Coordinates of C-alpha atoms in Angstrom, one line a residue:
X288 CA -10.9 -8.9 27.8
X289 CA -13.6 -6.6 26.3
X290 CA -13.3 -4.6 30.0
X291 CA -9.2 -4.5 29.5
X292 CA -9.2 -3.2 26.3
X293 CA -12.0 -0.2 27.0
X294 CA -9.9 0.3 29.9
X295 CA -7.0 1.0 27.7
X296 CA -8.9 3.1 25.4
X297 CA -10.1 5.1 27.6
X298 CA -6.1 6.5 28.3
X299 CA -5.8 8.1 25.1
X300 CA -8.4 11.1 25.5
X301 CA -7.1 11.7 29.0
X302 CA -3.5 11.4 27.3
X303 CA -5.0 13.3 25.2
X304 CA -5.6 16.4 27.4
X305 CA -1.9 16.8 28.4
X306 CA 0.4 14.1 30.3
X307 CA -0.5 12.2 33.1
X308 CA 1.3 10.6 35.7
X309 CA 0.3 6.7 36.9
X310 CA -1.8 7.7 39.7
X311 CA -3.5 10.0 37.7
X312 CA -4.0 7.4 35.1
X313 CA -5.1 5.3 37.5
X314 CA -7.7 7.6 39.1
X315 CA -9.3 8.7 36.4
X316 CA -10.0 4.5 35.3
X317 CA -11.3 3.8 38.8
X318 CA -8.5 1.0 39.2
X319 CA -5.6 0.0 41.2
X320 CA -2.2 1.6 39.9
X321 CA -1.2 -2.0 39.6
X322 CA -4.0 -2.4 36.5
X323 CA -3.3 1.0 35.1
X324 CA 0.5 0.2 34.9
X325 CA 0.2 -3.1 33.4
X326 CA -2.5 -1.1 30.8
X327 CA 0.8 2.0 30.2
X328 CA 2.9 -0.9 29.7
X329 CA 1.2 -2.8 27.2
X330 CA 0.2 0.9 25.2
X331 CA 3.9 1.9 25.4
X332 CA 5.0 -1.9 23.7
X333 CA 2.9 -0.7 20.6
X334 CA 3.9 3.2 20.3
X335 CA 0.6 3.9 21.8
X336 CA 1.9 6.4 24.9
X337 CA 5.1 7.5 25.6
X338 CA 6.7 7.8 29.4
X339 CA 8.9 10.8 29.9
X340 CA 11.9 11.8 32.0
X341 CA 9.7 13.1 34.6
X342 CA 7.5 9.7 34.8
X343 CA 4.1 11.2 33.7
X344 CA 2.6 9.7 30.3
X345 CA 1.6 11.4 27.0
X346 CA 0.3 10.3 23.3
X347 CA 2.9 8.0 21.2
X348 CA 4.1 9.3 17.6
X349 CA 2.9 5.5 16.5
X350 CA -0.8 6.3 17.1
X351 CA -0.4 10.1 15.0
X352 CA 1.5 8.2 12.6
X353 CA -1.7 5.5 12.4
X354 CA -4.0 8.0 12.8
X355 CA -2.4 10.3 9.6
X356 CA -2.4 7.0 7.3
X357 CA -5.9 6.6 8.2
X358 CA -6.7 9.9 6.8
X359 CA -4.8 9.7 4.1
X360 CA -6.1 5.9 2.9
X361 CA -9.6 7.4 3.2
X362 CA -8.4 10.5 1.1
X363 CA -6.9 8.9 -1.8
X364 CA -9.9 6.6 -2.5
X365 CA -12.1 9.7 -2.3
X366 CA -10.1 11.8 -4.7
X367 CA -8.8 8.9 -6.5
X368 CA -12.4 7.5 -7.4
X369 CA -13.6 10.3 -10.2
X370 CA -10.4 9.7 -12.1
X371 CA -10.4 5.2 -11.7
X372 CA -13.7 6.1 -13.3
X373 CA -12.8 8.0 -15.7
X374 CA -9.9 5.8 -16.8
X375 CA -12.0 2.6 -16.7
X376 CA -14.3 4.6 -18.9
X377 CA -12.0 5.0 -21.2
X378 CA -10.4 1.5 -21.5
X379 CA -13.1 -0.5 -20.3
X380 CA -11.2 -2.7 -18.6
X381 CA -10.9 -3.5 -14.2
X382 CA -9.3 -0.6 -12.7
X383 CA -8.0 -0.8 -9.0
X384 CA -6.5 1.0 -6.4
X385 CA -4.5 -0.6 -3.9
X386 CA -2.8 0.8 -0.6
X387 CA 0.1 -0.8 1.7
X388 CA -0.9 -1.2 5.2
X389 CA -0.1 -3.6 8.0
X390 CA 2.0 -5.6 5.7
X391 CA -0.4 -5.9 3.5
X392 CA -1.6 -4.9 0.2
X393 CA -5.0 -4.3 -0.1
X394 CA -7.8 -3.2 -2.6
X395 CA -9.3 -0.3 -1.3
X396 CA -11.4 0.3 -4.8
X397 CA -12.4 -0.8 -8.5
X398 CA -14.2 -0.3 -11.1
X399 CA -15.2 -3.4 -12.6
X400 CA -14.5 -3.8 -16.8
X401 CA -17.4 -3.6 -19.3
X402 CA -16.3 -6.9 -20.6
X403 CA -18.1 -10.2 -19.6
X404 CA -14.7 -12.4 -18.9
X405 CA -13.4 -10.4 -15.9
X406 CA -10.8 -11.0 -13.7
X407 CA -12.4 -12.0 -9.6
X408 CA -10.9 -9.1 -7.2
X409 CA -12.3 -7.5 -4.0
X410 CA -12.5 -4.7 -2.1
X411 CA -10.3 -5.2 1.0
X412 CA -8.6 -8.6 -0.4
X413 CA -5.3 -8.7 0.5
X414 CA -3.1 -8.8 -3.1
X415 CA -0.6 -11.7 -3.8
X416 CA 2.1 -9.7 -2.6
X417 CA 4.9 -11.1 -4.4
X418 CA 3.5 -10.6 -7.9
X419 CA 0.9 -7.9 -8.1
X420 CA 1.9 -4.6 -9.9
X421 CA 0.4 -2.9 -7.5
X422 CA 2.2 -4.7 -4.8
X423 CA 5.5 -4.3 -6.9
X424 CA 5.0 -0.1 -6.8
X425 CA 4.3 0.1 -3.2
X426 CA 7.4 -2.0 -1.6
X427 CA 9.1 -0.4 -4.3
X428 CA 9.2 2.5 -2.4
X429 CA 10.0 1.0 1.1
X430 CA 13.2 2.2 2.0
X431 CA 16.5 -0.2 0.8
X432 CA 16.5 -1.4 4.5
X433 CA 12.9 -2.2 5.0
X434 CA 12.5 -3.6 1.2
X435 CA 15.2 -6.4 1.7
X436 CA 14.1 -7.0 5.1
X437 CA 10.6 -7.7 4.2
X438 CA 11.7 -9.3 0.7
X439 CA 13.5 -11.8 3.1
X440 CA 10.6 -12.6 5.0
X441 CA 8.1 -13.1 2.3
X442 CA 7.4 -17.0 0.9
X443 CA 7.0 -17.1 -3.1
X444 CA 3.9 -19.0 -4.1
X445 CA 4.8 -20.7 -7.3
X446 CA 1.0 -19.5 -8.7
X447 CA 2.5 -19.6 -12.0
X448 CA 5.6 -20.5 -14.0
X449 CA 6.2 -16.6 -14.4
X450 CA 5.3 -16.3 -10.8
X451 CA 8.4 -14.3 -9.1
X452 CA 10.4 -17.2 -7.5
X453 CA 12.7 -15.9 -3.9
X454 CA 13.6 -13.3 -2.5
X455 CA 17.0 -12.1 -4.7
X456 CA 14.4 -12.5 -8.0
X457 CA 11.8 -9.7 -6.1
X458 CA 14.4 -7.1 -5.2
X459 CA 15.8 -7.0 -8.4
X460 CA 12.0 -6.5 -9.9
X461 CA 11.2 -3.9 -7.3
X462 CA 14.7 -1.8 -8.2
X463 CA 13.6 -1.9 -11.9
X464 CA 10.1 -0.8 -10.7
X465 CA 11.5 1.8 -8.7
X466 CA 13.9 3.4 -11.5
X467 CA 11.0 3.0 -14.4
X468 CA 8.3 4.4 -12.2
X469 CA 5.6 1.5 -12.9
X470 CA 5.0 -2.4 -12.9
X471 CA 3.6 -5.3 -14.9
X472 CA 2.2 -8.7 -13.9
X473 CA 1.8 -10.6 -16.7
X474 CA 0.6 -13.9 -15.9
X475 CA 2.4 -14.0 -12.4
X476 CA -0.7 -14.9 -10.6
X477 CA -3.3 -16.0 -13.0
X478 CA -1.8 -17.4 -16.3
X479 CA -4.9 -15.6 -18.4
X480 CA -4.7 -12.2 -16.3
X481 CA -2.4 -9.2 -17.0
X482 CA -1.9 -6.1 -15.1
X483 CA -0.5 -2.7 -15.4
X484 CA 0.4 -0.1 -13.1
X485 CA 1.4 3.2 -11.9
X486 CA 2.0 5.0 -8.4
X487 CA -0.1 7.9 -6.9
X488 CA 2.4 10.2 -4.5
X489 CA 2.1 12.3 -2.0
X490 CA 3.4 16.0 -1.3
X491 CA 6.7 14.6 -0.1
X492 CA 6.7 12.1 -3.3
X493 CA 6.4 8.9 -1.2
X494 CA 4.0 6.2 -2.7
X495 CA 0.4 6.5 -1.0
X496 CA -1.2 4.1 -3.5
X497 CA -1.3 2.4 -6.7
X498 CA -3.6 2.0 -9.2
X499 CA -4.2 -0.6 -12.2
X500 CA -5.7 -1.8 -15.0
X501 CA -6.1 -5.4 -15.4
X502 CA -7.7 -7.5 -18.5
X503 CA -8.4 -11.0 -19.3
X504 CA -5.7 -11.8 -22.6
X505 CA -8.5 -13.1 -24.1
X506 CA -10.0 -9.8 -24.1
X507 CA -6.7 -8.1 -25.0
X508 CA -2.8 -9.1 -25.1
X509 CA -0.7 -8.5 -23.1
X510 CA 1.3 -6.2 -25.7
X511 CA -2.1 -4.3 -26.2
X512 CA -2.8 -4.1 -22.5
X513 CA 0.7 -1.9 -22.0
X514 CA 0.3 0.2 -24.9
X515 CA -2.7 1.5 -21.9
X516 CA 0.4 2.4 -19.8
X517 CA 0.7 6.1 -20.7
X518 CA -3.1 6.7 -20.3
X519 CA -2.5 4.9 -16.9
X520 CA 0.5 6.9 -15.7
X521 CA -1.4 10.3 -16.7
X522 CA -4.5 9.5 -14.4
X523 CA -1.6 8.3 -11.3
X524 CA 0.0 11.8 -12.1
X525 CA -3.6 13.3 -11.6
X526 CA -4.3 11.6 -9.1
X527 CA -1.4 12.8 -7.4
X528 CA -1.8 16.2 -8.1
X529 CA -4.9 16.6 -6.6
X530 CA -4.0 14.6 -3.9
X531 CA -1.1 16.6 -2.7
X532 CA -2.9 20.1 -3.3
X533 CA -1.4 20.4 -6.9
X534 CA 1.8 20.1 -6.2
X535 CA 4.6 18.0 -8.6
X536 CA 3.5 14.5 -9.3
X537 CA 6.6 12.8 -9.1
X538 CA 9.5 12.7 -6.6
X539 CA 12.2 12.5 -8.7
X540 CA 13.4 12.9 -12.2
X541 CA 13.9 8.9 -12.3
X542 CA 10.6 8.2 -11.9
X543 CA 9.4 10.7 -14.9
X544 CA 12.1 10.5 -17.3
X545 CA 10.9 7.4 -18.7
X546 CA 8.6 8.6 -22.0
X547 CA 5.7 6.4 -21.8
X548 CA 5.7 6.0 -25.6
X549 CA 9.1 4.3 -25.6
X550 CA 8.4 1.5 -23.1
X551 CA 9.1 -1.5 -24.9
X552 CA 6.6 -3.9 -24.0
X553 CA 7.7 -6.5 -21.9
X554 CA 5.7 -9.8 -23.3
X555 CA 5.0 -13.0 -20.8
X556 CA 7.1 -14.8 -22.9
X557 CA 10.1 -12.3 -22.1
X558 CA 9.1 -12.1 -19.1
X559 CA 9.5 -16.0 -18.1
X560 CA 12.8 -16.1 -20.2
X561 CA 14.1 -13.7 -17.8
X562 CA 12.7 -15.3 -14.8
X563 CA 14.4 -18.9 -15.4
X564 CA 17.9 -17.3 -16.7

């Protein structure tokens, strides 16, 4: 196996140099054109390499298009770090940043709170998808098609009783998120942890990332925890900014018009009445 796959591997830089045709492919591994076909194949399946009209081989837009999120996940944490720092600093509480990627949302950095009772996160843990703010701003942004379709496919852990409960109950919550421009979790996964977010964009004003700030409530309620949300929204928006070369840090007027100071806060009590009517 370990052969087969360095075998494959080894396609892209000679892919790389220009297109190929299957005997050159083949040539250039040292194998039958049988082996190197059966390699083309299995790289064309996954966007790897691309055959033309005229037969030969060349790069596949799927491995730019991993190769440009790669670069991009590693960029926001770097730029976003200073700034998560900067916030926790200021609030004292978990800060996190979060990034979708293979159908996953993952941590990809925190700054833990200054406060003994914390909430247990890690770098690289997958978030529960279905109730994380963070989660909630990045499929937010998925495009209507791909949003339902992956709403559709998701199971709801009942972690809570304000956990979100199908499919219909998470599209709704993602369109709100999507119009207001940021996302709660009050209780959704833990019962004693809240959460409140805001999204970093990038220079064509898609969501690269999100980041947090999350809190015991019995180091703070969750009414005290969202009057946080403007601070939050301002270090996204800087985030952003920087990120994109200091360009606009919001794609539309829908997703700034909001004034943070007139968000109404949205209590776990309110929340659970909403999620059982």
């Amino acid at each position: 196996m370990s052969q087969t796959v360095d075998r494959a591997l080894s396609i892209l830089p000679l892919l790389a140099e220009g297109p190929a045709n299957l005997e050159q492919v083949a040539t250039r591994l040292g194998v039958h054109k049988s082996t190197a076909l059966r390699l083309l194949r299995t790289l064309h399946e996954h966007g790897m390499v691309y055959r033309q009209q005229d037969q030969r081989y060349r790069l596949g837009a799927r491995l730019f298009a991993l190769a440009q999120e790669a670069v991009e996940n590693l960029d926001v944490r770097e730029i976003a770090h200073p700034h998560l720092v900067t916030l926790n600093e200021r609030c004292g509480h978990t800060v996190h940043l979060a990034v979708y990627e293979e159908n996953e949302v993952l941590y990809i950095d925190k700054v833990e709170s200054r406060y003994p009772v914390r909430m247990y996160s890690r770098i690289g843990k997958p978030v529960a998808i279905t109730v994380a703010a963070v989660a909630k701003l990045l499929l937010a942004d998925l495009p209507e098609p791909e949003r339902r379709a992956l709403a559709e496919r998701l199971t709801y852990p009942a972690y809570t009783a304000r956990s979100t409960p199908n499919a219909a109950a998470f599209l709704k919550e993602l369109a709100t998120v999507r119009e207001q421009g940021w996302a709660t979790d009050f209780g959704g996964h833990e019962e004693s942890i809240n959460c409140v977010g805001a999204p970093i964009r990038g220079t064509d004003g898609r969501v690269v990332a999100a980041c947090s700030v999350s809190a015991p409530n019995v180091v703070v309620s969750a009414e005290e925890l969202l009057s946080l949300l403007p601070l939050v929204r301002r270090t996204a928006d800087e985030i952003s900014r920087e990120y994109s070369g200091g360009g606009p840090a919001s794609a539309s007027v829908s997703h700034a018009s909001q004034n943070p100071s007139q968000v109404t806060a949205e209590t776990p009590e309110k929340r659970a009445e909403e999620t059982s009517s």
